[in-house]
Amino acid sequence: MILKIDRLPIELPTPNNPSPNDAAAVQELLGGKFGEMSTLMNYTYQSFNFRGRNKLRPFYDLISSIAGEEYGHIEVVSYTINLLLTGTTQRGLDPSGTPMAAAVGARNTRHFIASGQGALPMDSHGDFWTGANVFNSGNLKLDLLHNFFLELGARGNKMRVYSMVEDPTAREMLGYLLVRGGVHALAYAKALEAYTGVEVTKLLPIPDMKNDAYPEAQKFMKNGLHRKLYTFSQDDYRQAGIIWNGVHPDDNQPLELIHGAMEGSPAPDLEPEPQLNAPGGEDFDPQMFSDIAKKMGIKYVY
């Protein structure tokens, strides 16, 4: 089970210049072959289908912990896309004035036609994510090798999108994910090393540009976020620390296993887009909820 927390891993700034085409590029990091949908579902199914769990518990705990974090990565990429799309069309209820005329020039019109101007599980071309991207051979060594490859492919895509999109919202998200993706790549490298004796960590970083080249990543590294693996559970997955130990190859500082999740930040409250009927419900009476909440002894703010 997943304990869902109503926070994002990091605080996202408001975009300087909302751009549907920037949002389309970022979509690759959500629903592309090496996107966060793929990392989440690969590790999730590998944890579901893990055989010999008691004998190989440290590997199971490691995969499960990373799977838990990937859910938050989907959230933070999705909110980045949503923020980049906010303000790209004219808000209004009169369709005859073509309030969405600007969407015609967007590279991915599905954000406006098939969605309420929000993220979708698709890549940068608008092709929807598919379960065919999930690899779960059942062989632990092969799955770990695939996961290492998957994290490196994801890193390469993030580096390229960073070079394409200069908005601070996207770059803040990318800086964070470059650091956290590096944690996951190192974790799988260490798992392969523990399993086989092969010094996979010597291959890192792949691609060869370190996170120091990205200013947004540097602040996360200064806080030691490149050395911390979170279990996303207070009580379970503790044996991941049998693999996640020693020092980080970049700075020789000790690795840490954190029981639970990072504190995170509140998610942005996205403004309604009436021209898209999003969220709709103009006839909704919030006073009704306010009265019910008062009887329940909770606060309802609208």
CSV table of N, CA and C in Angstrom, one decimal, residues 162-253:
chain,number,residue,atom,x,y,z
A,162,TYR,N,16.6,19.9,-19.9
A,162,TYR,CA,17.2,21.1,-19.2
A,162,TYR,C,17.8,22.1,-20.2
A,163,SER,N,18.5,21.6,-21.2
A,163,SER,CA,19.1,22.4,-22.2
A,163,SER,C,18.1,23.0,-23.2
A,164,MET,N,16.9,22.6,-23.2
A,164,MET,CA,15.8,23.1,-24.1
A,164,MET,C,15.0,24.1,-23.4
A,165,VAL,N,14.7,24.0,-22.1
A,165,VAL,CA,13.7,24.7,-21.4
A,165,VAL,C,14.4,25.6,-20.3
A,166,GLU,N,14.3,26.9,-20.4
A,166,GLU,CA,15.0,27.7,-19.4
A,166,GLU,C,14.1,28.3,-18.3
A,167,ASP,N,12.8,27.9,-18.3
A,167,ASP,CA,11.9,28.5,-17.3
A,167,ASP,C,12.3,27.9,-15.9
A,168,PRO,N,12.3,28.8,-14.9
A,168,PRO,CA,12.7,28.3,-13.5
A,168,PRO,C,11.9,27.2,-13.0
A,169,THR,N,10.6,27.1,-13.3
A,169,THR,CA,9.8,26.0,-12.8
A,169,THR,C,10.3,24.7,-13.3
A,170,ALA,N,10.5,24.6,-14.6
A,170,ALA,CA,11.0,23.3,-15.2
A,170,ALA,C,12.4,23.0,-14.7
A,171,ARG,N,13.3,24.0,-14.6
A,171,ARG,CA,14.7,23.8,-14.2
A,171,ARG,C,14.8,23.4,-12.7
A,172,GLU,N,13.9,23.9,-11.8
A,172,GLU,CA,13.9,23.6,-10.4
A,172,GLU,C,13.5,22.1,-10.3
A,173,MET,N,12.5,21.7,-11.1
A,173,MET,CA,12.1,20.3,-11.1
A,173,MET,C,13.2,19.4,-11.6
A,174,LEU,N,13.9,19.8,-12.7
A,174,LEU,CA,14.9,19.0,-13.3
A,174,LEU,C,16.1,18.9,-12.4
A,175,GLY,N,16.5,20.0,-11.7
A,175,GLY,CA,17.6,19.9,-10.8
A,175,GLY,C,17.4,18.9,-9.7
A,176,TYR,N,16.2,18.9,-9.2
A,176,TYR,CA,15.8,17.9,-8.1
A,176,TYR,C,15.8,16.5,-8.6
A,177,LEU,N,15.3,16.3,-9.8
A,177,LEU,CA,15.2,14.9,-10.3
A,177,LEU,C,16.6,14.4,-10.8
A,178,LEU,N,17.4,15.3,-11.2
A,178,LEU,CA,18.8,14.9,-11.6
A,178,LEU,C,19.5,14.3,-10.3
A,179,VAL,N,19.3,15.0,-9.2
A,179,VAL,CA,19.9,14.5,-8.0
A,179,VAL,C,19.3,13.2,-7.5
A,180,ARG,N,18.0,13.2,-7.5
A,180,ARG,CA,17.3,12.0,-6.9
A,180,ARG,C,17.4,10.8,-7.9
A,181,GLY,N,17.4,11.1,-9.2
A,181,GLY,CA,17.7,10.0,-10.2
A,181,GLY,C,19.1,9.4,-10.0
A,182,GLY,N,20.0,10.3,-9.6
A,182,GLY,CA,21.4,9.9,-9.3
A,182,GLY,C,21.4,8.9,-8.1
A,183,VAL,N,20.6,9.2,-7.1
A,183,VAL,CA,20.5,8.3,-6.0
A,183,VAL,C,20.1,6.9,-6.4
A,184,HIS,N,19.0,6.9,-7.3
A,184,HIS,CA,18.5,5.6,-7.7
A,184,HIS,C,19.5,4.9,-8.6
A,185,ALA,N,20.2,5.6,-9.4
A,185,ALA,CA,21.2,4.9,-10.3
A,185,ALA,C,22.3,4.3,-9.4
A,186,LEU,N,22.7,5.1,-8.4
A,186,LEU,CA,23.8,4.6,-7.5
A,186,LEU,C,23.2,3.4,-6.7
A,187,ALA,N,22.0,3.5,-6.3
A,187,ALA,CA,21.4,2.4,-5.5
A,187,ALA,C,21.4,1.1,-6.3
A,188,TYR,N,21.0,1.1,-7.5
A,188,TYR,CA,21.0,-0.1,-8.3
A,188,TYR,C,22.4,-0.6,-8.7
A,189,ALA,N,23.3,0.4,-8.9
A,189,ALA,CA,24.7,0.0,-9.1
A,189,ALA,C,25.2,-0.7,-7.9
A,190,LYS,N,24.9,-0.2,-6.7
A,190,LYS,CA,25.4,-0.9,-5.5
A,190,LYS,C,24.7,-2.2,-5.3
A,191,ALA,N,23.5,-2.3,-5.7
A,191,ALA,CA,22.8,-3.6,-5.6
A,191,ALA,C,23.4,-4.7,-6.5
A,192,LEU,N,23.7,-4.2,-7.7
A,192,LEU,CA,24.4,-5.2,-8.6
A,192,LEU,C,25.8,-5.6,-8.1
A,193,GLU,N,26.5,-4.6,-7.5
A,193,GLU,CA,27.8,-4.9,-6.9
A,193,GLU,C,27.7,-5.9,-5.8
A,194,ALA,N,26.6,-5.7,-4.9
A,194,ALA,CA,26.4,-6.6,-3.8
A,194,ALA,C,26.1,-8.0,-4.3
A,195,TYR,N,25.4,-8.1,-5.4
A,195,TYR,CA,24.9,-9.3,-5.9
A,195,TYR,C,26.0,-10.1,-6.7
A,196,THR,N,26.8,-9.3,-7.4
A,196,THR,CA,27.7,-10.0,-8.4
A,196,THR,C,29.2,-9.7,-8.1
A,197,GLY,N,29.5,-8.7,-7.3
A,197,GLY,CA,30.9,-8.4,-7.0
A,197,GLY,C,31.5,-7.4,-8.1
A,198,VAL,N,30.7,-7.2,-9.1
A,198,VAL,CA,31.2,-6.3,-10.2
A,198,VAL,C,31.1,-4.8,-9.7
A,199,GLU,N,32.1,-4.0,-9.9
A,199,GLU,CA,32.1,-2.7,-9.4
A,199,GLU,C,31.4,-1.7,-10.4
A,200,VAL,N,30.1,-1.8,-10.4
A,200,VAL,CA,29.3,-1.1,-11.3
A,200,VAL,C,29.3,0.4,-11.0
A,201,THR,N,29.6,0.8,-9.8
A,201,THR,CA,29.6,2.2,-9.4
A,201,THR,C,30.7,3.0,-10.1
A,202,LYS,N,31.7,2.3,-10.6
A,202,LYS,CA,32.8,3.0,-11.3
A,202,LYS,C,32.3,3.5,-12.7
A,203,LEU,N,31.2,3.0,-13.1
A,203,LEU,CA,30.6,3.5,-14.4
A,203,LEU,C,30.0,4.9,-14.3
A,204,LEU,N,29.6,5.3,-13.0
A,204,LEU,CA,28.9,6.5,-12.8
A,204,LEU,C,29.8,7.7,-12.8
A,205,PRO,N,29.3,8.9,-13.3
A,205,PRO,CA,28.0,9.2,-13.8
A,205,PRO,C,27.9,8.8,-15.3
A,206,ILE,N,26.7,8.4,-15.7
A,206,ILE,CA,26.4,8.2,-17.1
A,206,ILE,C,25.1,9.0,-17.3
A,207,PRO,N,25.0,9.9,-18.3
A,207,PRO,CA,26.1,10.5,-19.1
A,207,PRO,C,27.1,11.2,-18.1
A,208,ASP,N,28.2,11.5,-18.7
A,208,ASP,CA,29.4,11.9,-17.9
A,208,ASP,C,29.4,13.2,-17.2
A,209,MET,N,28.4,14.1,-17.5
A,209,MET,CA,28.3,15.4,-16.9
A,209,MET,C,27.8,15.3,-15.5
A,210,LYS,N,28.5,15.7,-14.5
A,210,LYS,CA,28.1,15.6,-13.1
A,210,LYS,C,27.0,16.7,-12.8
A,211,ASN,N,26.3,16.5,-11.7
A,211,ASN,CA,25.3,17.5,-11.3
A,211,ASN,C,25.8,18.9,-11.0
A,212,ASP,N,27.1,19.0,-10.8
A,212,ASP,CA,27.6,20.3,-10.5
A,212,ASP,C,27.4,21.3,-11.6
A,213,ALA,N,27.1,20.8,-12.8
A,213,ALA,CA,26.9,21.7,-13.9
A,213,ALA,C,25.5,22.4,-13.9
A,214,TYR,N,24.7,21.9,-13.0
A,214,TYR,CA,23.3,22.4,-12.9
A,214,TYR,C,23.1,23.2,-11.6
A,215,PRO,N,22.9,24.5,-11.7
A,215,PRO,CA,22.8,25.3,-10.5
A,215,PRO,C,21.7,24.8,-9.6
A,216,GLU,N,20.5,24.5,-10.2
A,216,GLU,CA,19.4,24.0,-9.4
A,216,GLU,C,19.7,22.7,-8.6
A,217,ALA,N,20.5,21.9,-9.2
A,217,ALA,CA,20.9,20.6,-8.5
A,217,ALA,C,21.8,20.9,-7.4
A,218,GLN,N,22.7,21.9,-7.5
A,218,GLN,CA,23.7,22.1,-6.5
A,218,GLN,C,23.1,22.4,-5.1
A,219,LYS,N,22.0,23.1,-5.0
A,219,LYS,CA,21.5,23.4,-3.7
A,219,LYS,C,20.9,22.1,-3.0
A,220,PHE,N,20.4,21.2,-3.8
A,220,PHE,CA,19.9,20.0,-3.3
A,220,PHE,C,21.1,19.1,-2.8
A,221,MET,N,22.2,19.2,-3.5
A,221,MET,CA,23.4,18.4,-3.1
A,221,MET,C,24.0,19.0,-1.9
A,222,LYS,N,24.0,20.3,-1.7
A,222,LYS,CA,24.5,20.9,-0.5
A,222,LYS,C,23.7,20.5,0.7
A,223,ASN,N,22.4,20.1,0.5
A,223,ASN,CA,21.6,19.6,1.6
A,223,ASN,C,21.8,18.1,1.8
A,224,GLY,N,22.7,17.5,1.0
A,224,GLY,CA,22.9,16.1,1.2
A,224,GLY,C,21.9,15.2,0.5
A,225,LEU,N,21.1,15.7,-0.3
A,225,LEU,CA,20.0,14.9,-0.9
A,225,LEU,C,20.5,13.9,-1.9
A,226,HIS,N,21.7,14.0,-2.3
A,226,HIS,CA,22.3,13.0,-3.2
A,226,HIS,C,22.8,11.7,-2.4
A,227,ARG,N,22.8,11.8,-1.1
A,227,ARG,CA,23.3,10.8,-0.3
A,227,ARG,C,22.2,10.0,0.5
A,228,LYS,N,20.9,10.5,0.4
A,228,LYS,CA,19.8,10.0,1.2
A,228,LYS,C,18.9,9.1,0.4
A,229,LEU,N,18.6,7.9,0.9
A,229,LEU,CA,17.6,7.0,0.3
A,229,LEU,C,16.5,6.9,1.3
A,230,TYR,N,15.3,7.2,0.8
A,230,TYR,CA,14.1,7.2,1.7
A,230,TYR,C,13.3,5.9,1.5
A,231,THR,N,12.8,5.4,2.6
A,231,THR,CA,12.0,4.1,2.5
A,231,THR,C,10.6,4.4,2.2
A,232,PHE,N,10.1,5.6,2.4
A,232,PHE,CA,8.7,5.9,2.3
A,232,PHE,C,7.8,5.0,3.1
A,233,SER,N,8.3,4.6,4.2
A,233,SER,CA,7.6,3.8,5.2
A,233,SER,C,8.3,4.0,6.5
A,234,GLN,N,7.5,4.2,7.6
A,234,GLN,CA,8.2,4.3,8.9
A,234,GLN,C,8.7,3.0,9.5
A,235,ASP,N,8.1,1.9,9.1
A,235,ASP,CA,8.4,0.6,9.7
A,235,ASP,C,9.0,-0.4,8.8
A,236,ASP,N,8.7,-0.3,7.5
A,236,ASP,CA,9.1,-1.4,6.6
A,236,ASP,C,10.3,-0.9,5.7
A,237,TYR,N,10.8,-1.9,5.0
A,237,TYR,CA,11.9,-1.7,4.0
A,237,TYR,C,13.2,-1.3,4.6
A,238,ARG,N,13.4,-1.6,5.9
A,238,ARG,CA,14.6,-1.2,6.6
A,238,ARG,C,15.9,-1.9,6.1
A,239,GLN,N,15.7,-3.1,5.6
A,239,GLN,CA,16.9,-3.8,5.1
A,239,GLN,C,17.5,-3.2,3.9
A,240,ALA,N,16.9,-2.2,3.3
A,240,ALA,CA,17.5,-1.5,2.1
A,240,ALA,C,18.9,-1.0,2.6
A,241,GLY,N,19.0,-0.7,3.8
A,241,GLY,CA,20.3,-0.1,4.4
A,241,GLY,C,21.4,-1.1,4.3
A,242,ILE,N,21.2,-2.4,4.1
A,242,ILE,CA,22.3,-3.3,4.0
A,242,ILE,C,23.0,-3.1,2.6
A,243,ILE,N,22.2,-2.6,1.7
A,243,ILE,CA,22.8,-2.3,0.4
A,243,ILE,C,23.2,-0.8,0.3
A,244,TRP,N,22.3,0.1,0.8
A,244,TRP,CA,22.6,1.5,0.7
A,244,TRP,C,23.5,1.9,1.9
A,245,ASN,N,24.8,1.7,1.8
A,245,ASN,CA,25.7,2.1,2.9
A,245,ASN,C,27.0,2.4,2.3
A,246,GLY,N,27.9,2.9,3.2
A,246,GLY,CA,29.2,3.3,2.6
A,246,GLY,C,29.3,4.8,2.4
A,247,VAL,N,30.0,5.2,1.4
A,247,VAL,CA,30.1,6.6,1.1
A,247,VAL,C,29.7,6.9,-0.4
A,248,HIS,N,29.4,8.1,-0.7
A,248,HIS,CA,29.0,8.5,-2.0
A,248,HIS,C,30.3,8.7,-2.9
A,249,PRO,N,30.3,8.2,-4.1
A,249,PRO,CA,31.5,8.3,-4.9
A,249,PRO,C,31.9,9.7,-5.3
A,250,ASP,N,31.0,10.7,-5.2
A,250,ASP,CA,31.3,12.0,-5.6
A,250,ASP,C,32.0,12.8,-4.5
A,251,ASP,N,31.6,12.6,-3.3
A,251,ASP,CA,32.2,13.4,-2.2
A,251,ASP,C,32.7,12.6,-1.0
A,252,ASN,N,32.6,11.3,-1.1
A,252,ASN,CA,33.1,10.4,0.0
A,252,ASN,C,32.4,10.7,1.3
A,253,GLN,N,31.2,11.3,1.3
A,253,GLN,CA,30.4,11.5,2.5
A,253,GLN,C,29.5,10.2,2.7
